[in-house]
Coordinates of C-alpha atoms in Angstrom, one line a residue:
Chain A
M1 CA 94.3 134.1 84.4
R2 CA 94.1 135.5 81.3
N3 CA 92.1 133.0 79.9
I4 CA 89.3 133.1 82.3
L5 CA 87.2 135.4 80.4
P6 CA 87.5 133.2 77.0
I7 CA 86.7 130.1 79.0
L8 CA 83.8 131.7 80.7
T9 CA 82.6 132.7 77.2
V10 CA 82.7 129.1 76.3
V11 CA 81.1 127.8 79.1
F12 CA 78.2 130.5 78.7
G13 CA 77.9 129.5 75.1
L14 CA 77.4 125.7 76.3
F15 CA 74.5 126.7 78.8
V16 CA 72.8 128.7 76.0
I17 CA 73.1 125.6 73.7
W18 CA 71.7 123.5 76.4
Y19 CA 68.8 125.8 77.1
A20 CA 68.1 126.1 73.8
G21 CA 68.1 122.2 73.1
A22 CA 66.0 121.8 76.3
V23 CA 63.4 124.1 74.7
Y24 CA 63.3 122.4 71.5
L25 CA 63.3 118.8 72.9
N26 CA 60.8 119.3 75.6
S27 CA 58.3 121.6 73.3
N28 CA 56.7 118.4 71.8
W29 CA 55.5 117.0 75.1
A30 CA 54.5 120.7 76.3
Y31 CA 52.1 121.0 72.9
D32 CA 50.8 117.5 73.4
K33 CA 49.6 118.4 76.9
A34 CA 48.0 121.6 75.8
K35 CA 46.4 119.7 72.9
R36 CA 44.8 117.1 75.3
A37 CA 43.6 119.8 77.5
N38 CA 42.2 121.9 74.6
V39 CA 44.3 125.0 75.5
E40 CA 46.1 127.2 72.8
L41 CA 49.7 127.5 74.0
S42 CA 51.3 130.6 73.7
F43 CA 55.1 130.6 72.9
G44 CA 55.9 131.9 76.1
A45 CA 53.7 129.7 78.0
M46 CA 55.2 126.6 76.2
V47 CA 58.8 128.0 77.0
S48 CA 58.1 128.2 80.9
D49 CA 56.5 124.5 80.8
T50 CA 59.8 123.0 79.2
M51 CA 61.6 124.5 82.1
V52 CA 59.5 122.5 84.9
Q53 CA 58.4 119.0 83.2
E54 CA 58.6 116.2 85.6
K55 CA 60.3 113.7 82.8
P56 CA 61.6 116.0 80.4
R57 CA 63.6 114.9 77.2
L58 CA 66.6 117.1 78.1
P59 CA 66.4 118.5 81.3
P60 CA 67.6 122.1 81.8
P61 CA 70.4 122.9 83.9
H62 CA 68.5 124.4 86.8
Q63 CA 66.5 121.4 86.9
V64 CA 69.6 119.1 87.4
G65 CA 71.2 121.6 89.8
A66 CA 68.3 121.2 91.9
E67 CA 68.1 117.5 91.7
I68 CA 71.9 117.5 92.8
W69 CA 71.4 120.0 95.6
K70 CA 68.4 117.5 96.5
T71 CA 70.5 114.6 96.7
T72 CA 73.8 116.0 98.2
G73 CA 73.4 119.3 100.0
A74 CA 69.8 118.9 101.5
M75 CA 70.5 115.5 102.6
V76 CA 73.8 116.4 104.4
Q77 CA 71.5 119.0 106.1
R78 CA 69.3 116.7 107.2
G79 CA 72.2 114.2 108.4
K80 CA 71.5 111.6 106.0
A81 CA 74.6 112.3 103.9
F82 CA 74.9 108.6 103.4
S83 CA 71.6 107.3 102.9
K84 CA 71.0 105.1 100.0
R85 CA 69.3 107.8 98.0
S86 CA 72.0 110.2 98.3
L87 CA 74.5 111.0 95.5
I88 CA 77.2 111.1 98.2
Y89 CA 76.8 107.5 98.7
H90 CA 76.7 106.4 95.2
G91 CA 79.8 108.5 94.4
W92 CA 81.7 107.2 97.4
I93 CA 81.1 103.5 96.1
T94 CA 82.5 104.6 92.5
L95 CA 85.3 106.5 94.0
S96 CA 86.3 103.7 96.1
S97 CA 86.4 101.0 93.2
T98 CA 88.0 103.5 91.0
V99 CA 91.1 104.4 93.6
L100 CA 91.4 100.9 94.2
G101 CA 91.8 99.9 90.4
F102 CA 93.9 103.1 89.9
V103 CA 96.4 102.3 92.4
F104 CA 96.9 98.6 91.5
G105 CA 97.0 99.7 87.7
T106 CA 99.6 102.2 88.4
G107 CA 101.7 99.9 90.2
L108 CA 101.6 97.3 87.8
G109 CA 102.2 99.6 85.1
I110 CA 105.2 101.0 86.5
L111 CA 106.7 97.7 87.4
L112 CA 106.1 96.4 83.9
A113 CA 107.6 99.7 82.5
V114 CA 110.7 99.1 84.7
A115 CA 111.0 95.6 83.2
I116 CA 110.8 97.1 79.8
V117 CA 113.5 99.4 79.9
H118 CA 115.7 97.1 81.5
S119 CA 115.1 93.9 79.3
R120 CA 115.4 94.3 75.6
A121 CA 113.6 90.7 75.4
M122 CA 110.9 92.2 77.3
D123 CA 110.8 95.4 75.2
M124 CA 110.6 93.6 72.1
S125 CA 108.0 91.0 73.1
V126 CA 105.7 92.9 75.3
M127 CA 105.8 96.4 74.1
P128 CA 104.3 95.8 70.5
W129 CA 101.4 93.9 72.5
V130 CA 100.8 96.7 74.8
I131 CA 100.4 99.2 71.8
A132 CA 98.0 96.7 70.1
S133 CA 96.1 96.3 73.1
Q134 CA 95.2 100.2 72.9
T135 CA 93.3 99.5 69.9
I136 CA 91.0 97.1 71.3
P137 CA 87.8 98.1 72.9
I138 CA 88.5 96.8 76.3
L139 CA 85.8 98.2 77.9
A140 CA 83.3 95.9 75.9
I141 CA 84.6 92.8 77.9
A142 CA 83.8 94.6 81.4
P143 CA 80.8 92.8 81.8
M144 CA 82.3 89.6 81.1
I145 CA 85.0 90.2 83.6
V146 CA 82.6 91.1 86.3
V147 CA 80.4 88.0 85.8
V148 CA 83.4 85.5 85.8
L149 CA 84.9 87.1 88.7
A150 CA 81.6 87.0 90.7
S151 CA 81.1 83.6 89.8
A152 CA 84.5 83.0 91.3
Q153 CA 83.5 84.2 94.6
V154 CA 85.6 87.5 94.2
D155 CA 84.4 90.6 96.5
D156 CA 82.4 92.8 94.0
L157 CA 84.8 95.7 95.0
I158 CA 87.8 94.0 93.5
A159 CA 85.8 92.9 90.6
K160 CA 85.1 96.3 89.6
G161 CA 88.6 97.3 90.6
V162 CA 90.1 95.0 88.1
I163 CA 88.1 96.8 85.3
S164 CA 89.7 100.0 86.4
M165 CA 93.0 98.4 86.8
Y166 CA 92.9 97.2 83.2
L167 CA 92.0 100.6 81.7
S168 CA 94.4 102.7 84.0
F169 CA 97.2 100.5 83.3
F170 CA 98.3 101.1 79.7
P171 CA 98.7 105.1 79.9
V172 CA 101.3 104.5 82.6
V173 CA 103.0 101.6 81.1
V174 CA 103.3 103.9 77.9
G175 CA 104.2 107.3 79.8
M176 CA 106.6 105.5 82.2
V177 CA 108.7 103.9 79.2
K178 CA 109.0 107.2 77.8
G179 CA 110.1 108.8 80.8
L180 CA 112.3 106.2 82.0
R181 CA 114.0 106.5 78.7
S182 CA 113.8 110.2 78.5
P183 CA 117.6 110.9 80.2
D184 CA 119.8 111.5 77.0
H185 CA 123.3 110.2 76.4
M186 CA 125.2 113.0 78.1
Q187 CA 123.6 112.1 81.3
M188 CA 123.7 108.5 81.0
D189 CA 127.4 108.9 80.3
Q190 CA 127.8 111.0 83.0
M191 CA 126.3 108.4 85.6
R192 CA 128.8 106.1 83.8
T193 CA 132.0 108.2 84.6
W194 CA 130.9 108.2 88.2
N195 CA 130.9 104.3 87.9
A196 CA 127.2 104.1 89.0
S197 CA 125.8 100.7 89.1
K198 CA 122.3 100.0 87.2
S199 CA 120.3 100.5 90.6
Q200 CA 122.0 103.8 91.1
M201 CA 121.4 104.9 87.8
F202 CA 117.6 103.9 88.1
W203 CA 117.3 105.4 91.5
R204 CA 119.1 108.7 91.1
L205 CA 118.8 109.6 87.3
R206 CA 115.9 107.5 85.5
L207 CA 113.2 107.7 88.1
P208 CA 113.6 111.2 89.0
A209 CA 113.6 112.0 85.2
S210 CA 110.4 110.5 84.5
T211 CA 108.4 112.2 87.4
P212 CA 106.8 114.4 85.0
F213 CA 105.9 111.8 82.2
L214 CA 104.4 109.8 85.2
F215 CA 102.0 112.6 86.4
A216 CA 100.9 113.2 83.1
S217 CA 100.0 109.7 82.5
L218 CA 98.4 109.4 86.0
K219 CA 96.0 112.1 85.0
V220 CA 95.0 110.1 81.7
G221 CA 95.0 106.8 83.9
I222 CA 92.6 108.1 86.9
A223 CA 89.9 109.6 84.1
A224 CA 90.1 106.3 82.4
S225 CA 89.9 104.5 85.9
L226 CA 86.7 106.2 86.5
I227 CA 85.1 105.5 83.3
G228 CA 86.1 101.7 83.9
A229 CA 84.4 102.2 87.2
V230 CA 81.1 103.6 85.9
V231 CA 80.7 100.9 83.2
A232 CA 81.4 98.1 85.7
E233 CA 78.8 99.1 87.8
L234 CA 76.1 98.7 84.8
S235 CA 77.0 95.1 85.4
L236 CA 76.9 95.0 89.0
S237 CA 74.0 97.7 89.5
Q238 CA 72.7 96.0 92.7
D239 CA 75.4 97.7 94.8
G240 CA 74.9 100.9 93.8
G241 CA 77.5 103.7 92.6
L242 CA 77.1 106.3 89.7
G243 CA 76.6 103.9 86.8
A244 CA 73.9 102.0 88.5
R245 CA 72.1 105.3 89.3
M246 CA 72.4 106.3 85.2
L247 CA 71.2 102.5 84.6
V248 CA 68.2 102.7 86.9
G249 CA 67.3 106.3 85.6
S250 CA 67.3 105.0 82.2
Y251 CA 65.2 102.3 83.1
Y252 CA 62.4 104.2 84.5
G253 CA 62.7 107.4 82.1
Q254 CA 63.9 109.4 85.0
T255 CA 66.1 111.7 82.8
I256 CA 66.8 114.3 85.7
Q257 CA 68.3 111.3 87.8
I258 CA 70.6 110.2 84.8
W259 CA 71.8 113.8 84.2
S260 CA 72.8 114.2 87.9
A261 CA 74.5 111.1 88.0
L262 CA 76.3 112.2 84.7
I263 CA 77.1 115.6 86.2
A264 CA 78.3 114.1 89.6
A265 CA 80.7 111.8 87.7
A266 CA 81.9 114.4 85.8
T267 CA 82.6 116.5 88.6
L268 CA 84.4 113.7 90.5
A269 CA 86.5 113.3 87.5
A270 CA 87.3 116.8 87.5
L271 CA 88.4 116.8 91.1
M272 CA 90.6 113.7 90.8
V273 CA 92.5 114.9 87.9
A274 CA 92.7 118.4 89.6
A275 CA 94.1 116.7 92.7
I276 CA 96.7 114.6 90.8
G277 CA 97.7 118.2 89.4
V278 CA 98.0 119.7 92.7
F279 CA 100.4 116.8 93.8
Q280 CA 102.1 117.2 90.5
N281 CA 102.8 120.9 91.2
V282 CA 104.0 120.4 94.8
T283 CA 106.2 117.3 94.0
L284 CA 107.9 119.0 90.9
K285 CA 108.3 122.3 92.8
K286 CA 110.1 120.2 95.6
M287 CA 112.3 118.4 93.1
G288 CA 113.0 121.7 91.4
M289 CA 111.5 120.7 88.0
A290 CA 108.5 123.0 87.8
S291 CA 108.4 125.0 84.9
Chain B
M1 CA 99.4 66.9 83.9
I2 CA 101.1 66.2 80.5
W3 CA 99.6 69.5 79.7
I4 CA 101.1 71.7 82.1
V5 CA 104.6 70.1 81.6
G6 CA 104.4 70.4 78.1
V7 CA 103.4 74.2 78.0
L8 CA 105.9 74.9 80.8
V9 CA 108.6 73.2 78.6
F10 CA 107.2 75.2 75.5
W11 CA 107.4 78.5 77.8
A12 CA 111.1 77.9 78.7
V13 CA 112.1 77.1 75.0
A14 CA 110.3 80.2 73.9
W15 CA 111.9 82.4 76.5
V16 CA 115.3 81.2 75.6
L17 CA 115.0 81.7 72.0
N18 CA 113.4 85.0 72.5
L19 CA 116.4 86.1 74.5
R20 CA 118.6 84.9 71.9
M21 CA 116.8 86.9 69.1
A22 CA 116.5 90.1 71.0
R23 CA 120.6 90.0 71.4
M24 CA 120.9 89.6 67.6
E25 CA 121.3 92.7 65.2
A26 CA 117.7 94.1 64.9
S27 CA 116.1 93.5 61.7
R28 CA 112.8 93.1 60.3
F29 CA 112.4 89.3 61.0
T30 CA 113.1 89.8 64.7
A31 CA 110.9 92.4 65.0
F32 CA 108.1 90.4 63.9
A33 CA 109.2 87.2 65.2
V34 CA 109.8 88.3 68.9
P35 CA 106.4 89.9 69.5
A36 CA 104.8 86.8 67.8
L37 CA 106.4 84.2 69.6
F38 CA 105.4 85.9 72.8
G39 CA 101.7 86.1 71.8
I40 CA 101.7 82.4 71.0
T41 CA 103.3 81.6 74.1
L42 CA 100.9 83.4 75.9
L43 CA 97.8 81.3 73.9
L44 CA 99.4 78.1 74.6
L45 CA 99.8 79.0 78.2
W46 CA 96.3 79.7 78.5
E47 CA 95.4 76.5 76.5
G48 CA 97.7 74.5 79.0
I49 CA 96.4 76.1 82.2
V50 CA 92.8 75.8 81.2
R51 CA 93.2 72.1 80.3
G52 CA 95.7 71.1 82.7
F53 CA 93.9 72.6 85.9
E54 CA 90.4 71.4 84.4
I55 CA 89.0 75.0 84.7
S56 CA 85.2 74.9 83.9
P57 CA 84.7 76.3 80.2
V58 CA 82.0 78.6 82.0
L59 CA 84.8 80.7 83.6
L60 CA 87.4 80.6 81.1
P61 CA 87.2 78.7 77.8
P62 CA 90.4 77.6 75.9
P63 CA 91.4 79.5 73.0
S64 CA 90.8 76.1 70.7
A65 CA 87.2 76.2 71.8
I66 CA 87.0 79.9 71.1
A67 CA 88.3 79.3 67.7
V68 CA 85.7 76.6 67.0
T69 CA 82.8 78.7 67.9
F70 CA 84.1 81.6 66.1
S71 CA 84.3 79.4 63.1
Q72 CA 81.0 77.9 63.4
N73 CA 79.2 81.4 63.9
I74 CA 80.6 83.5 61.4
P75 CA 77.2 84.9 59.8
T76 CA 76.0 85.7 63.4
L77 CA 79.3 87.6 64.0
W78 CA 79.2 89.4 60.7
G79 CA 75.8 90.7 61.4
D80 CA 76.8 91.8 64.6
F81 CA 79.9 93.4 63.2
V82 CA 77.8 95.4 60.4
Q83 CA 75.4 96.6 62.9
T84 CA 78.0 97.6 65.4
F85 CA 80.7 98.6 63.7
V86 CA 79.7 99.8 60.3
K87 CA 76.1 101.4 60.9
G88 CA 77.1 102.4 64.5
A89 CA 80.6 103.2 65.1
L90 CA 81.9 104.3 61.4
S91 CA 79.0 106.7 60.8
G92 CA 79.3 108.3 64.1
Y93 CA 82.9 108.4 63.6
I94 CA 82.6 109.8 60.4
I95 CA 80.2 112.6 61.5
G96 CA 81.9 113.4 64.8
C97 CA 85.2 113.9 63.2
S98 CA 84.1 115.9 60.3
A99 CA 82.1 118.4 62.7
A100 CA 85.3 118.5 65.0
V101 CA 87.5 119.6 62.3
L102 CA 84.9 122.0 60.7
T103 CA 84.5 123.5 64.5
A104 CA 88.1 123.9 64.6
I105 CA 88.5 125.8 61.3
A106 CA 85.2 127.7 62.2
V107 CA 86.9 129.2 65.4
D108 CA 90.1 129.5 63.8
R109 CA 90.1 133.1 63.0
S110 CA 89.0 134.1 66.8
P111 CA 92.0 133.5 69.2
F112 CA 89.5 134.4 71.8
L113 CA 87.5 131.3 71.1
Q114 CA 90.3 129.2 71.0
R115 CA 91.8 130.3 74.1
G116 CA 88.5 129.3 75.6
L117 CA 87.8 126.2 73.6
L118 CA 91.2 124.4 74.3
P119 CA 90.8 124.2 78.3
V120 CA 87.1 123.3 78.2
G121 CA 87.7 120.8 75.2
N122 CA 90.7 119.1 77.1
F123 CA 88.5 118.9 80.2
V124 CA 85.6 117.6 78.7
A125 CA 87.8 114.9 76.9
A126 CA 88.6 113.5 80.2
L127 CA 84.8 113.1 81.3
P128 CA 82.9 109.9 81.3
I129 CA 80.9 110.9 78.2
I130 CA 79.9 107.3 77.7
G131 CA 77.4 108.1 80.7
L132 CA 75.4 109.7 77.8
A133 CA 74.6 106.5 76.4
P134 CA 71.4 106.0 78.3
I135 CA 70.4 109.4 77.4
M136 CA 70.8 108.8 73.4
V137 CA 69.1 105.6 73.4
M138 CA 66.1 107.5 74.9
W139 CA 66.2 110.4 72.0
F140 CA 67.1 108.1 69.2
G141 CA 65.8 104.9 69.8
F142 CA 67.4 101.3 70.0
D143 CA 68.6 101.2 66.4
W144 CA 72.1 102.3 65.3
H145 CA 71.1 105.9 65.2
S146 CA 71.3 106.3 69.0
K147 CA 75.1 104.5 69.0
A148 CA 76.2 106.7 66.1
A149 CA 75.1 109.8 68.3
V150 CA 77.1 108.4 71.2
V151 CA 80.2 108.1 69.0
V152 CA 79.8 111.6 67.9
A153 CA 79.7 113.2 71.2
M154 CA 82.7 110.5 72.4
V155 CA 85.1 111.5 69.4
F156 CA 84.0 115.1 69.0
F157 CA 86.2 117.0 71.9
P158 CA 89.5 114.9 71.5
V159 CA 89.6 115.5 67.7
L160 CA 88.4 119.3 68.1
V161 CA 91.4 119.9 70.8
N162 CA 93.9 118.2 68.5
T163 CA 92.9 120.2 65.5
V164 CA 92.7 123.4 67.2
Q165 CA 96.4 122.8 68.5
G166 CA 97.3 121.6 65.0
L167 CA 96.1 124.6 63.3
Q168 CA 98.7 126.7 65.4
A169 CA 101.6 124.3 64.6
S170 CA 102.8 126.3 61.5
D171 CA 105.5 128.4 62.6
A172 CA 105.9 132.5 62.3
M173 CA 108.2 132.3 59.3
Q174 CA 106.1 130.0 57.5
R175 CA 103.1 132.2 57.9
D176 CA 105.2 135.4 57.0
L177 CA 106.5 133.4 53.9
M178 CA 102.7 132.9 53.0
R179 CA 102.0 136.9 53.6
T180 CA 105.0 137.7 51.2
Y181 CA 103.2 135.5 48.6
G182 CA 100.2 137.7 49.0
A183 CA 98.0 134.6 49.8
S184 CA 94.6 135.0 50.9
Y185 CA 93.3 133.3 54.3
P186 CA 91.7 130.4 52.7
Q187 CA 94.8 130.0 50.5
A188 CA 97.1 129.9 53.7
L189 CA 94.8 127.7 55.4
L190 CA 94.4 125.2 52.6
R191 CA 98.1 125.2 51.5
L192 CA 100.0 125.6 54.7
R193 CA 98.0 125.7 58.0
L194 CA 95.8 122.1 57.3
P195 CA 98.7 120.2 56.0
A196 CA 101.0 121.5 59.0
A197 CA 98.1 120.4 61.3
M198 CA 97.7 117.0 59.9
P199 CA 100.0 115.3 62.6
F200 CA 98.0 116.6 65.1
I201 CA 94.7 116.0 63.4
F202 CA 95.7 112.3 62.8
N203 CA 96.6 111.8 66.7
G204 CA 93.3 112.9 67.6
L205 CA 91.6 110.6 64.7
K206 CA 93.8 107.7 66.0
I207 CA 92.5 108.3 69.5
A208 CA 89.1 108.5 68.2
T209 CA 89.0 104.9 66.3
T210 CA 89.3 103.2 69.9
L211 CA 86.8 105.5 71.4
A212 CA 84.3 105.0 68.5
L213 CA 84.4 101.1 69.1
I214 CA 83.9 101.5 72.9
G215 CA 81.1 103.9 72.4
A216 CA 79.0 101.8 70.0
I217 CA 79.6 98.7 72.0
V218 CA 78.6 100.2 75.4
A219 CA 75.7 102.0 74.2
E220 CA 74.1 98.8 73.1
F221 CA 74.3 97.7 76.9
F222 CA 71.6 100.5 77.4
G223 CA 69.0 98.8 74.8
S224 CA 69.5 97.7 71.3
P225 CA 67.8 95.5 68.4
I226 CA 68.5 91.7 68.6
R227 CA 72.1 91.9 66.8
G228 CA 75.2 93.9 67.5
M229 CA 78.3 93.1 69.2
G230 CA 77.4 94.7 72.7
F231 CA 73.9 93.1 72.7
R232 CA 75.6 89.6 71.9
I233 CA 78.0 90.0 74.8
S234 CA 75.5 91.0 77.4
T235 CA 73.1 88.4 76.6
E236 CA 75.6 85.5 76.2
V237 CA 77.2 86.5 79.6
G238 CA 73.8 86.1 81.0
R239 CA 73.3 82.4 79.2
L240 CA 77.0 81.7 80.4
S241 CA 78.1 80.7 77.1
L242 CA 81.5 82.6 77.4
D243 CA 83.0 81.0 74.3
M244 CA 80.7 83.1 72.0
V245 CA 81.7 86.2 74.2
W246 CA 85.1 85.5 73.6
A247 CA 84.5 85.1 70.0
E248 CA 82.9 88.5 69.7
I249 CA 85.6 90.0 71.7
T250 CA 88.0 88.6 68.9
V251 CA 85.9 90.3 66.3
A252 CA 86.0 93.8 68.5
A253 CA 89.9 93.3 68.7
L254 CA 90.1 92.6 64.8
A255 CA 87.9 95.4 63.9
G256 CA 89.5 97.8 66.6
S257 CA 92.9 97.3 65.2
A258 CA 92.2 97.0 61.6
F259 CA 90.5 100.4 62.2
Y260 CA 93.4 101.7 63.8
G261 CA 95.8 100.4 61.3
G262 CA 93.7 101.9 58.4
V263 CA 93.5 105.5 59.9
A264 CA 97.5 105.1 60.5
L265 CA 98.1 103.9 57.1
I266 CA 96.1 107.0 55.6
E267 CA 98.2 109.1 58.1
K268 CA 101.5 107.6 56.5
S269 CA 100.3 108.8 53.0
V270 CA 99.0 112.2 54.0
T271 CA 102.0 113.1 56.4
F272 CA 105.1 111.5 54.7
W273 CA 107.1 114.5 55.2
H274 CA 106.7 114.4 59.0
P275 CA 110.2 113.2 60.7
S276 CA 107.9 110.6 62.8
Q277 CA 107.2 108.8 59.3
R278 CA 110.7 108.7 58.0
R279 CA 112.1 105.2 58.1
A280 CA 114.9 104.6 60.7
R281 CA 118.2 103.9 59.2

């Protein structure tokens, strides 16, 4: 809790920079308008104009906040929470493909990690490629995967999920291999003196020991998964989603819409990471591993 | 049919060979040969399946066709590489990383700001910053400046967080020693704390290499001049010439690995003293 004050200070600083940037970037347009209307613009009038423009270069925070409220809370009040114009609807689309990809990516990652830990040949042949693949900009091929899967008549949701899966899969493999190998020699020897079979060793020692590592990589994985879903929506924008909102916003110069979609995506990421954090605390406490 | 059978046989032989080699004494040769054989098997499997089942090249071109396209289009690919990697990713990477390191050093004297910056930076590093791409394209135009700006925004926070953490890495004994030498703040920073922070900084720099390429490529989806890797990928997908897309992906993979490898090499020479760099005996 002693970090609250410093964090608030930094966040406050970011808001100040944001407002200053908004005034600076939007002032050109304000001066332009005044020149065409042949009025002399005082500094105060210029600043107040930069706060309320319709298509600002950088919308100030309160405009973005108002837009977010208009497309979420206000629509809920009118009973139109899932209308096509609401951010809740688009956020839901993004969330569903994120979670789908995340679940499959995690499952695949854990399976591969188990295979790598138990087979030396797998370890030697697959692991270098897993690490090398981290250095490759996988996101760049997202549009291609989407188009290929769509032409193979795969459901759009799955096509987007595949990209999320691809991105969330690597952190899980790397983290789980580290986690499954984390029991030290003493503990392994102890299991051996108890004459434990390989599967007993796995279920009773390796798997429990790997849980903290698993949660750490799940947090990275879900954030990566959301990024994958947002980028995939750029190529499948007809179904909506936060990425599609950004693309449409950039076509029509609706900066406020882009920023509100961006903030919504950030909030979604924060909520999901926090949810995993809560789950982690509960699980580790039950296992007696909480620090 | 002959393709499928042939590939399956090769797969079996390679599998047995790899199992054998994995059981042998670990050496430089096996550490290289086993993954190489695995990679070759994957490529052949791909080639065999595409040919054997006669999959349309619109869906999945075989590796041989990709190689042919690659060698025929080297000037185009080189132009795209220069536009996206050298102009967009590299310049953004350098600006973003140096800004992050300088910011970390600037807040180094204030523990208050550090305690605030670390959680916020960690939080921002997990956000989909790539979403800034359309905004940056609007601000800086279609050319490489907007791509560099996206890259700056993407690499800044991971490097910042790692550097701030790294500057705290030297232990109390070492700092006390500097104090007994009567070292001034800049001296202690330059001689002890920055070198001690290097493993952390390079960790951030390595993460940032991948982010930089991703940022530069994805930003091109929102608008670009008529060259660049992201531009080529999105237009060639539209024309369904997937062999060209795969050739471009090969370039991206090569560039990404070389970038990462280059930073790792620099790391090796800068942090030669760190336990993780010592050769295992």
